[in-house]
Coordinates of C-alpha atoms in Angstrom, one line a residue:
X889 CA -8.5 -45.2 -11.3
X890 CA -8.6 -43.0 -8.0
X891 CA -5.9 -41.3 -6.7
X892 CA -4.0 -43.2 -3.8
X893 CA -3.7 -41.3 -1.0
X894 CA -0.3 -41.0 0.9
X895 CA 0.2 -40.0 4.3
X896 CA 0.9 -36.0 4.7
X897 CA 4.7 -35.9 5.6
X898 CA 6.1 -32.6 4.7
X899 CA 9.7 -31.6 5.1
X900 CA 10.1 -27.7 5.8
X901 CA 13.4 -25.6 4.1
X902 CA 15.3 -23.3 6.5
X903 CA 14.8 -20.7 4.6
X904 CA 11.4 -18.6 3.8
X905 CA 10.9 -15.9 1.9
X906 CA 8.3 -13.7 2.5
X907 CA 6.6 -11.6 -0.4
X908 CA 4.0 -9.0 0.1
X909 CA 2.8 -8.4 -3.6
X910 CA 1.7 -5.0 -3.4
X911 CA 0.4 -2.6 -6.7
X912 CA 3.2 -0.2 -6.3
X913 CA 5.9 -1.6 -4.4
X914 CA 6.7 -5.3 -3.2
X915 CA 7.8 -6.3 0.3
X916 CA 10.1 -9.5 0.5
X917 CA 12.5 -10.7 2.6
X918 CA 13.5 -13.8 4.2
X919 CA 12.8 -14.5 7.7
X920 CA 15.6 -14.4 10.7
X921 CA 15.0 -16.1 14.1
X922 CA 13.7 -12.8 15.3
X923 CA 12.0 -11.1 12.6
X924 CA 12.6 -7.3 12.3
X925 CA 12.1 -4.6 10.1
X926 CA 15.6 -4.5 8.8
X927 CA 14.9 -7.7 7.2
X928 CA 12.2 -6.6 4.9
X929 CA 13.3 -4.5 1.4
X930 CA 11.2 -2.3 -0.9
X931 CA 11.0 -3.0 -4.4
X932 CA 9.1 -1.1 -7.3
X933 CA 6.3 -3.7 -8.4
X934 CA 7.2 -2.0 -12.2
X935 CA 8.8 -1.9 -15.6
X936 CA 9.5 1.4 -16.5
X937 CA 10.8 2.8 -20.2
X938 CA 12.6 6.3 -20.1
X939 CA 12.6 8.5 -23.1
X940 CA 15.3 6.9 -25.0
X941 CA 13.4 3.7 -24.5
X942 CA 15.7 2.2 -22.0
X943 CA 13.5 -0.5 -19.5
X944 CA 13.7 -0.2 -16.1
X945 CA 13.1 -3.3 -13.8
X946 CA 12.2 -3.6 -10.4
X947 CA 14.7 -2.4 -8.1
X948 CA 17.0 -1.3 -11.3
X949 CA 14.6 1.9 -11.0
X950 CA 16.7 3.0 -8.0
X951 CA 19.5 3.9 -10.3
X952 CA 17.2 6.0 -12.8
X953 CA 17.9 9.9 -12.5
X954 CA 15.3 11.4 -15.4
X955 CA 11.7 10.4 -14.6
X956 CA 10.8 12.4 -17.2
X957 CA 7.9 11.6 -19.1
X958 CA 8.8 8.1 -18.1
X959 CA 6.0 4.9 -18.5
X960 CA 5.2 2.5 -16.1
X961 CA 3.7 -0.8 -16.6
X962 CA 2.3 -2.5 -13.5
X963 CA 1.8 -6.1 -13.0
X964 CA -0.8 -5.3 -10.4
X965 CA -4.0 -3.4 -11.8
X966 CA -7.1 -2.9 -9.2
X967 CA -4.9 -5.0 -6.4
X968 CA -5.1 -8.0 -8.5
X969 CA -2.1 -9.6 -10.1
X970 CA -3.0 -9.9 -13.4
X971 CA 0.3 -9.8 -15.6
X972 CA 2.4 -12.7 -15.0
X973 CA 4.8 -12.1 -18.1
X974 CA 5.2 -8.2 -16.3
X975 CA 5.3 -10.0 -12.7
X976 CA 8.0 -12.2 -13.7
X977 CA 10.2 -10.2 -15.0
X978 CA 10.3 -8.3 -11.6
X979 CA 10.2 -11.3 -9.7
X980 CA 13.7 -12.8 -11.9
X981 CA 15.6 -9.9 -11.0
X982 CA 14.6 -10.0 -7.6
X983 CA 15.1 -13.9 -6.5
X984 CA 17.2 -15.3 -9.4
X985 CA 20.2 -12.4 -9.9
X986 CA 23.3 -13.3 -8.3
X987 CA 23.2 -9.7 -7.2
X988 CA 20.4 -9.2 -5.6
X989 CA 20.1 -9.3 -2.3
X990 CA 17.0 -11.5 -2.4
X991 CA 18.7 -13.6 -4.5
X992 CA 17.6 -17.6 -3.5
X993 CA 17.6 -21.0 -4.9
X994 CA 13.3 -21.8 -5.0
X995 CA 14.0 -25.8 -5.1
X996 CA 15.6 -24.7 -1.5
X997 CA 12.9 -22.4 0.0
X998 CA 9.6 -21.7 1.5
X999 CA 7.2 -19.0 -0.2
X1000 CA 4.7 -17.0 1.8
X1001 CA 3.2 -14.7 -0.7
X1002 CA -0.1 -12.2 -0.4
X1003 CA -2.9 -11.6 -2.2
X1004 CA -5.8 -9.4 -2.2
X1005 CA -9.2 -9.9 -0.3
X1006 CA -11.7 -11.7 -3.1
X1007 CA -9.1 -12.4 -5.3
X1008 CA -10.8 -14.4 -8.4
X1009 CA -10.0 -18.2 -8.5
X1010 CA -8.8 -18.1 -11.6
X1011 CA -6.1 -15.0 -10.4
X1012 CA -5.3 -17.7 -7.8
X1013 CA -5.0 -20.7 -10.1
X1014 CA -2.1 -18.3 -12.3
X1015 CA -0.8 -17.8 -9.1
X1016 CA -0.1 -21.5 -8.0
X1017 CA 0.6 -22.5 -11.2
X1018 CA 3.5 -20.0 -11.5
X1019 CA 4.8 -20.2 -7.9
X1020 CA 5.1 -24.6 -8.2
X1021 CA 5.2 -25.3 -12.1
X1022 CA 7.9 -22.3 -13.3
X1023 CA 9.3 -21.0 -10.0
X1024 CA 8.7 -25.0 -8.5
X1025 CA 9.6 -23.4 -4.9
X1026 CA 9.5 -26.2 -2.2
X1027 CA 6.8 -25.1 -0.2
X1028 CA 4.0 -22.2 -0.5
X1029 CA 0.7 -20.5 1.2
X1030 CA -1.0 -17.8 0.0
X1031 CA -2.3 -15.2 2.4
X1032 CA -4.9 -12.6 2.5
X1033 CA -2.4 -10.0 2.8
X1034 CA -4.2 -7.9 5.5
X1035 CA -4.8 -11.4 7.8
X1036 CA -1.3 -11.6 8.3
X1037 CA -1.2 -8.3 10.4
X1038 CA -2.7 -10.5 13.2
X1039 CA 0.5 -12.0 14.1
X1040 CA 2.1 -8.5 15.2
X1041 CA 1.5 -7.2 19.7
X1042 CA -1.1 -5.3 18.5
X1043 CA -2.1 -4.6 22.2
X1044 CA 1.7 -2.9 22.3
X1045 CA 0.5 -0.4 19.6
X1046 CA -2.1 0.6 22.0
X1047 CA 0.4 0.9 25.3
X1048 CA 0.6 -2.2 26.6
X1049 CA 3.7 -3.7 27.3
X1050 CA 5.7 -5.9 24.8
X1051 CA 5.1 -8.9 25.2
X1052 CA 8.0 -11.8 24.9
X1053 CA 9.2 -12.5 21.6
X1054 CA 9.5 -16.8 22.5
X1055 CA 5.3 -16.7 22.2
X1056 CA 4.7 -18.9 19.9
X1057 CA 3.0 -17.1 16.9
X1058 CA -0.7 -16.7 18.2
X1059 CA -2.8 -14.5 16.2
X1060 CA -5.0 -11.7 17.8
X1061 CA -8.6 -12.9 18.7
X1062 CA -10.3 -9.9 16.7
X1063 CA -8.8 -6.8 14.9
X1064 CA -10.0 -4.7 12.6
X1065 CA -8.0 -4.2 9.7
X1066 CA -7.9 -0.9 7.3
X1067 CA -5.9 -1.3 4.7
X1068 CA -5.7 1.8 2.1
X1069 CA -2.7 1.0 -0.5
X1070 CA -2.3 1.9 -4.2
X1071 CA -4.9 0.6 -5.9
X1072 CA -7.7 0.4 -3.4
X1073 CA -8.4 0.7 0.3
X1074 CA -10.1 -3.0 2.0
X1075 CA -11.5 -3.0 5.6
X1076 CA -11.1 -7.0 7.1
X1077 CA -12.1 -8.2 9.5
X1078 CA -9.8 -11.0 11.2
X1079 CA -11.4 -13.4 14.1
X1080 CA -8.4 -15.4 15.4
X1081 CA -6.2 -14.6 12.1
X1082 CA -9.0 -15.7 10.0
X1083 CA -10.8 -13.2 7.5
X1084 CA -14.8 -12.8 7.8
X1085 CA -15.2 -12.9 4.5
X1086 CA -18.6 -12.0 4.3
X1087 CA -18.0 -8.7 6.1
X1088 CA -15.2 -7.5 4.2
X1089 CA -15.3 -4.5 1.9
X1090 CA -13.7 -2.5 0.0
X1091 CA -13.2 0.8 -1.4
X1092 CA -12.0 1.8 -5.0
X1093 CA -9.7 4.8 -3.4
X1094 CA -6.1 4.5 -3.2
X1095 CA -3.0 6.3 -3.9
X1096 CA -3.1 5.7 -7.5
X1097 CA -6.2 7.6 -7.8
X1098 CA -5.2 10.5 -5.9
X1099 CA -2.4 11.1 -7.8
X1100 CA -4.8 11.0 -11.2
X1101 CA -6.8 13.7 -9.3
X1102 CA -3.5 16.0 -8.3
X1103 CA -2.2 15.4 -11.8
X1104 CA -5.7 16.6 -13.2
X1105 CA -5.3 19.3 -10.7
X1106 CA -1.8 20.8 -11.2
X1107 CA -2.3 20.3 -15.2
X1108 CA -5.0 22.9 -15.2
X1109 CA -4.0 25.4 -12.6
X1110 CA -0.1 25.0 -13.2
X1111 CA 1.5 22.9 -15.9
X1112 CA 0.6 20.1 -17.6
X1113 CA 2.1 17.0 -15.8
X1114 CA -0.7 14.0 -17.4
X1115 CA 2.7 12.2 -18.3
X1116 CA 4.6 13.3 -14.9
X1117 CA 2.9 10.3 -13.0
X1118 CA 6.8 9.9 -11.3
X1119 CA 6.9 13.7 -10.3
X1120 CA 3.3 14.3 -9.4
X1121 CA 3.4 11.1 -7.4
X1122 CA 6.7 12.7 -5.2
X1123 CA 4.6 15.7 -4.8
X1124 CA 1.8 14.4 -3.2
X1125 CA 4.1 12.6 -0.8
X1126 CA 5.7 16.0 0.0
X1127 CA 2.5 18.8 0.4
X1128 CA -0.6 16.8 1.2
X1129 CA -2.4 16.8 3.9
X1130 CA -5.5 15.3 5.2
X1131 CA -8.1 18.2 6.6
X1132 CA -9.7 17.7 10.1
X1133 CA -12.1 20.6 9.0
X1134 CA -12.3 20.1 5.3
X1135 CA -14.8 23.3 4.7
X1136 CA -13.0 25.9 6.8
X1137 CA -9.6 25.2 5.2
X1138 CA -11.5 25.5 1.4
X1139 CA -12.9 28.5 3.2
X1140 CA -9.3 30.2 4.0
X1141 CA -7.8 29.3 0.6
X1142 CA -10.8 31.1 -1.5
X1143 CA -10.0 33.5 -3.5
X1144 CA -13.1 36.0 -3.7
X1145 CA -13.3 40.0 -4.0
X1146 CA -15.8 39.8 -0.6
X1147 CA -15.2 42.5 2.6
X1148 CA -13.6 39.7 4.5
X1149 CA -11.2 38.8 1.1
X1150 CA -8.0 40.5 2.7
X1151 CA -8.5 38.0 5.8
X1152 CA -8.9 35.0 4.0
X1153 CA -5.9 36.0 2.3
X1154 CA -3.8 36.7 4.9
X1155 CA -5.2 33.1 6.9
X1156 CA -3.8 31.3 4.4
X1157 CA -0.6 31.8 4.6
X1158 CA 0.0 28.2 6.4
X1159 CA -1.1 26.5 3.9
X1160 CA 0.2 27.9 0.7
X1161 CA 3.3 26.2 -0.3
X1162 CA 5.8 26.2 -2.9
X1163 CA 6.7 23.1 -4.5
X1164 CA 9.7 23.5 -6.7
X1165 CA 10.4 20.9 -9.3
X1166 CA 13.5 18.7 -9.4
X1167 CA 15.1 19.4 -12.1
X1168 CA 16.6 16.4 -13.9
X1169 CA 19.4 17.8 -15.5
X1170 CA 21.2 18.3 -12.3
X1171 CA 19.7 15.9 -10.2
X1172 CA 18.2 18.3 -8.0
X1173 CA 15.2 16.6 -6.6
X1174 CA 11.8 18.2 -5.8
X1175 CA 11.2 19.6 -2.4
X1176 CA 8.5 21.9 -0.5
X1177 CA 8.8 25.2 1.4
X1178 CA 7.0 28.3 2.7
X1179 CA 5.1 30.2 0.1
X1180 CA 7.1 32.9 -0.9
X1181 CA 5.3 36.2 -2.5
X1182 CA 8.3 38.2 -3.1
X1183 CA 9.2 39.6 -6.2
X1184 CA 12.9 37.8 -5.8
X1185 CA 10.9 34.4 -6.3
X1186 CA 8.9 35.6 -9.1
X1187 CA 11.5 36.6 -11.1
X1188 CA 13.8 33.2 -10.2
X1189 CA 10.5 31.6 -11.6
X1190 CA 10.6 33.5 -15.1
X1191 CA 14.5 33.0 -15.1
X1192 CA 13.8 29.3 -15.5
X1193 CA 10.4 29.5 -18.0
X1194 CA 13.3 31.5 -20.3
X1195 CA 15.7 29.2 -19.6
X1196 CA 18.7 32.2 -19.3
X1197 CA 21.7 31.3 -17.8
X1198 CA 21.3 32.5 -14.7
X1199 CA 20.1 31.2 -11.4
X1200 CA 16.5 29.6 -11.8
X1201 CA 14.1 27.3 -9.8
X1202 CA 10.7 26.2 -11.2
X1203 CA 7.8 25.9 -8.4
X1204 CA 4.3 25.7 -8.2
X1205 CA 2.5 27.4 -5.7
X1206 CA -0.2 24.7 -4.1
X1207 CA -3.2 25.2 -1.9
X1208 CA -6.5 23.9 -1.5
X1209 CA -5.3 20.9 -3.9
X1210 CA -3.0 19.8 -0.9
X1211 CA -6.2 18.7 1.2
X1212 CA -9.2 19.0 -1.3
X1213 CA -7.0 15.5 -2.8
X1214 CA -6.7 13.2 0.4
X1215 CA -10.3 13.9 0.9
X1216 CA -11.3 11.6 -1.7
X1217 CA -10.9 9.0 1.0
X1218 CA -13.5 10.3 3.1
X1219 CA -15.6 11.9 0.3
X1220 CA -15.2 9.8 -3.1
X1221 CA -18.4 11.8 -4.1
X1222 CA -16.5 14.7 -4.4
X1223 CA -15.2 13.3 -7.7
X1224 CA -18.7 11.6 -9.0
X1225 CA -17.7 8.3 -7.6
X1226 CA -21.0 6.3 -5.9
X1227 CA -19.5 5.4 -2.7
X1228 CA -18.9 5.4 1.3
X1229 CA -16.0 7.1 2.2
X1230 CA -13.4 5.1 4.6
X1231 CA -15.1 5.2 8.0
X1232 CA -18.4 4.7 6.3
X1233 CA -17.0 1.8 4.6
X1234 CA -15.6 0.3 7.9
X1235 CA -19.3 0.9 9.9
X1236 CA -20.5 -1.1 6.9
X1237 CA -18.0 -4.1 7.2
X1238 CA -18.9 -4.3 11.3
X1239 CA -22.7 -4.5 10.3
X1240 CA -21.2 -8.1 8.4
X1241 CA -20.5 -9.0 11.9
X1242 CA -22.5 -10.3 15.1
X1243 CA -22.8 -7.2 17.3
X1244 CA -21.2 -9.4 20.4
X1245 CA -18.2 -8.8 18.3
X1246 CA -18.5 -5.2 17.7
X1247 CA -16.6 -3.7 21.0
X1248 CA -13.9 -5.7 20.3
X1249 CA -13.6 -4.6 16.5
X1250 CA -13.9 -1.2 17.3
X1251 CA -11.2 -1.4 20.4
X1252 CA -8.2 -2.9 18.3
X1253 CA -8.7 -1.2 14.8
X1254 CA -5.5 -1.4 12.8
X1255 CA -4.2 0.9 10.1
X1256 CA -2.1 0.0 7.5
X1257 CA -0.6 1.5 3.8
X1258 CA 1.0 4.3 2.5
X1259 CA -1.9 5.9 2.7
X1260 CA -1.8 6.4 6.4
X1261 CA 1.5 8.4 5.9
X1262 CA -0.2 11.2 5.4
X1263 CA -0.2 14.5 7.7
X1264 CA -3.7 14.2 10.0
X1265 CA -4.8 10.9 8.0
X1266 CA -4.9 9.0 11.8
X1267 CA -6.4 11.9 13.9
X1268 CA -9.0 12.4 11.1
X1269 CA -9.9 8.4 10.6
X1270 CA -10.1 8.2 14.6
X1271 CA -12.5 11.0 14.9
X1272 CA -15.1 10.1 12.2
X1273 CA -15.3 6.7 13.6
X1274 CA -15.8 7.8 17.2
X1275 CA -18.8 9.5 15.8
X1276 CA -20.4 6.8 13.9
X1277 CA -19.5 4.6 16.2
X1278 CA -22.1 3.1 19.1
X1279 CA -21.7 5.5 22.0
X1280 CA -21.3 2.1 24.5
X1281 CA -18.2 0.8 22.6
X1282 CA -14.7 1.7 23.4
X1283 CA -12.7 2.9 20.2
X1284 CA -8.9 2.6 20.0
X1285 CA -6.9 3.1 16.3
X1286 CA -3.7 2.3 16.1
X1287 CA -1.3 2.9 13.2
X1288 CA 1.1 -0.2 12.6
X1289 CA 4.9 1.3 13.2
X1290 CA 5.9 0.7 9.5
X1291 CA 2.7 0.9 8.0
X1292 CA 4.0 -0.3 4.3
X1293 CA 6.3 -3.1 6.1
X1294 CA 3.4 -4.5 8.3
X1295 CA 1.7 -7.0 6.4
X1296 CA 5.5 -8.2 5.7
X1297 CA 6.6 -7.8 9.2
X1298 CA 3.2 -10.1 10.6
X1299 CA 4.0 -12.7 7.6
X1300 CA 7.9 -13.4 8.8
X1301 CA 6.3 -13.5 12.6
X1302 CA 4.6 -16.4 11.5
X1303 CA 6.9 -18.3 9.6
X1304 CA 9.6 -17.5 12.4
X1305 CA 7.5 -20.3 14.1
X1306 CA 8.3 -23.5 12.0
X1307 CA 5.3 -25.6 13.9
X1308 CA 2.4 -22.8 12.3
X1309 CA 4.5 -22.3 9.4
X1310 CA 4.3 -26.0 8.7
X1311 CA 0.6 -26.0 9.2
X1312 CA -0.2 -23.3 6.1
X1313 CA 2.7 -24.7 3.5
X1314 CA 2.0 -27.0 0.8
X1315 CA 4.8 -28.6 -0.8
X1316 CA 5.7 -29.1 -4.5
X1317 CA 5.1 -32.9 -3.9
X1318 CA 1.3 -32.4 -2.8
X1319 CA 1.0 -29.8 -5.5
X1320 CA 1.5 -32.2 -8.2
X1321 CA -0.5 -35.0 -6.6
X1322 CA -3.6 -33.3 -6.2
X1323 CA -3.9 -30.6 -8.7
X1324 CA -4.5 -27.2 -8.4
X1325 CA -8.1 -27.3 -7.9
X1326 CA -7.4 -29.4 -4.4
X1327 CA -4.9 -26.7 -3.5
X1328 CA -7.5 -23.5 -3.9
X1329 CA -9.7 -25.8 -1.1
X1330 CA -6.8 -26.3 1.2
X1331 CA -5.9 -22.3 0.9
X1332 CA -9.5 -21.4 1.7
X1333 CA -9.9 -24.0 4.1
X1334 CA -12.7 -26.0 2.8
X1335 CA -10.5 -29.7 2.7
X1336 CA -8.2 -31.0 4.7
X1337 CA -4.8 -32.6 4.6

């Protein structure tokens, strides 16, 4: 016997909670009548067991003071969510402990949570399943995580004036968005806050495989840190440094025996550093500073490798590995790996596209994740572009102004308007009705209510 169909009358909660469910840290927060970026927290996506095989969850990690040798499991692996029981955990210490400050009642609240571009179906099915049938939250849409940076005054990034928050939420009619996070680095393209999904592309480069590479690196030059991930992680953060002149700064920091040796030497001076290690024990955290070739140092240096009692500080002295890293985003072949770097990999996602919509791609390009923190990542992105660019076609890159917070930030912007917010939730109700298969249609916009 067919399903009878009931009129669509949804009830909305007043209160949302947005979750951005990144690979290495998850954005959440619920959403104020005027969104802001105070409203959004950071959470470590992980579990993590110390030494003495005490678990770490979520947030808890905040508290940990020996990283040592510690092990992380991730929920998230290749930007997919693939570990519920992992997930889960992380997710009942963030929404269901009296302590937190997420802390919420799901029966009582809307969901807005992100996923990845091409996420699998069957990822999505978990997804829904987990969200209505354990969590049973009132009401839920899942996003394309970087679609959801539409919603933000993207022209104000590029000097226009603010515009007035009481706009309804209206998406931007094109923007290009490049997102490079932990796991991987996606280029989407968004036409009125919808993804072209056939032009979308991505890039197996993130921050987790730079720090594989630095941790290679410093474990063969320095010490071996293949169990450091925590420390060499902190590191990179601190002394990288994307190159705008990759080959002249490898240049300065050889190390030959030629006439010109002495100059090279003395030319590298500014980008020699010292990175001395926290030291656990004390809680002395790690922290970067001028290379120092003085004898003093050296000898501070074998004080600590002999563990005396006196005054010691254990560094490593880092060059070319703070730019030959980053460059992996640009270069990937520079490690064996069979693919475009990141502007490449953006020209590639605008050939996807009609060419009538190529000027305004390329004039409201959007950069987003933690991989855009880094020193020169921006001036280098914006320059390799201009160059592959057509020579007709105005280029403007923006970076968002919290580039790990954005995709939160443009998610609460939405739901802070309850009349688009009610047009993307599902409830419980309809969830239970239709089935899961119905909902996957609805979220990709191939059935209607």
């Amino acid at each position: 016997m067919p399903r009878r169909r009931t009129a669509h009358q949804q009830t909305l909660s007043d209160k949302t909670l947005v979750v951005d469910n990144g690979a290495y840290t998850i954005k959440s927060g619920f959403v104020s009548s005027v969104p802001s970026l105070d409203d959004g927290h950071v959470i470590p996506n992980c579990l993590a067991r110390e030494r003495d095989k005490k678990v770490w969850v979520g947030s808890e990690i905040e508290a940990c003071r020996d990283f040592g040798e510690m092990a992380f499991r991730r929920p998230v692996e290749k930007g997919y969510l693939v570990n519920w029981e992992a997930e889960k955990a992380v997710w009942d210490s963030m929404m269901l402990d009296p302590k937190s400050k997420l802390s919420c009642d799901p029966h009582d609240t809307n969901l807005i949570l992100t996923e990845a571009p091409n996420t699998a179906a069957a990822l999505q099915a978990n997804s829904d399943q987990v969200v209505f049938e354990e969590y049973e939250f009132a009401t839920y849409s899942r996003q394309i995580g970087p679609s959801l940076n539409a919603y933000h005054d993207i022209q104000h990034l590029f000097g226009a004036p603010a515009r007035e928050y009481h706009v309804p939420a209206t998406p931007a009619e094109c923007l290009l968005v490049i997102d490079s996070g932990f796991s991987h680095s996606t280029v989407t393209p968004l036409y009125k806050g919808r993804p072209v999904h056939q032009a979308i592309r991505r890039l197996d480069v993130g921050g987790k495989l730079l720090t594989n590479y630095l941790k290679e690196l410093l474990s063969i030059r320095h010490y071996n840190l293949m169990n450091e991930e925590h420390l060499v992680n902190e590191a990179k953060e601190t002394v990288c440094f994307v190159s705008n002149d990759f080959r002249h700064d490898l240049e300065r920091t050889w190390k030959g025996v030629s006439k010109e040796g002495r100059k090279i030497e003395e030319d590298q001076r500014d980008i020699l550093v010292d990175y001395v290690l926290p030291d656990y024990n004390t809680g002395t955290k790690g922290h970067m500073r001028p290379h120092d070739p003085s004898l003093a140092a050296r000898i501070k240096k074998m004080g600590a490798m002999a563990n005396t009692g006196d005054v010691a500080e254990d560094f490593m002295t880092l060059g070319n590995e703070r730019f030959a890293v980053p460059e992996l985003l640009f270069n990937p072949a520079d490690v064996g790996m069979k693919e475009a770097g990141l502007p490449e990999t953006m020209m590639q996602s605008l050939s996807g596209l009609p060419q009538g919509l190529w000027p305004a791609m390329l004039a409201n390009v959007l950069v987003v994740g933690g991989n855009s923190l880094l020193d020169g990542f921006m001036e280098r992105m914006e320059s390799e572009i201009r160059q592959l660019a057509p020579t007709e076609c105005v280029v403007r890159v923006a970076k968002a102004q919290d580039p790990i917070k954005s995709t939160w930030l443009g998610g609460a912007f939405l739901a802070a308007d309850r009349t688009a917010l009610k047009a993307v939730q599902v409830s419980r109700q309809e969830y239970l009705e239709h089935g899961s298969g119905w909902l996957s249609r609805i979220f990709a916009g191939t059935a209607t209510r």
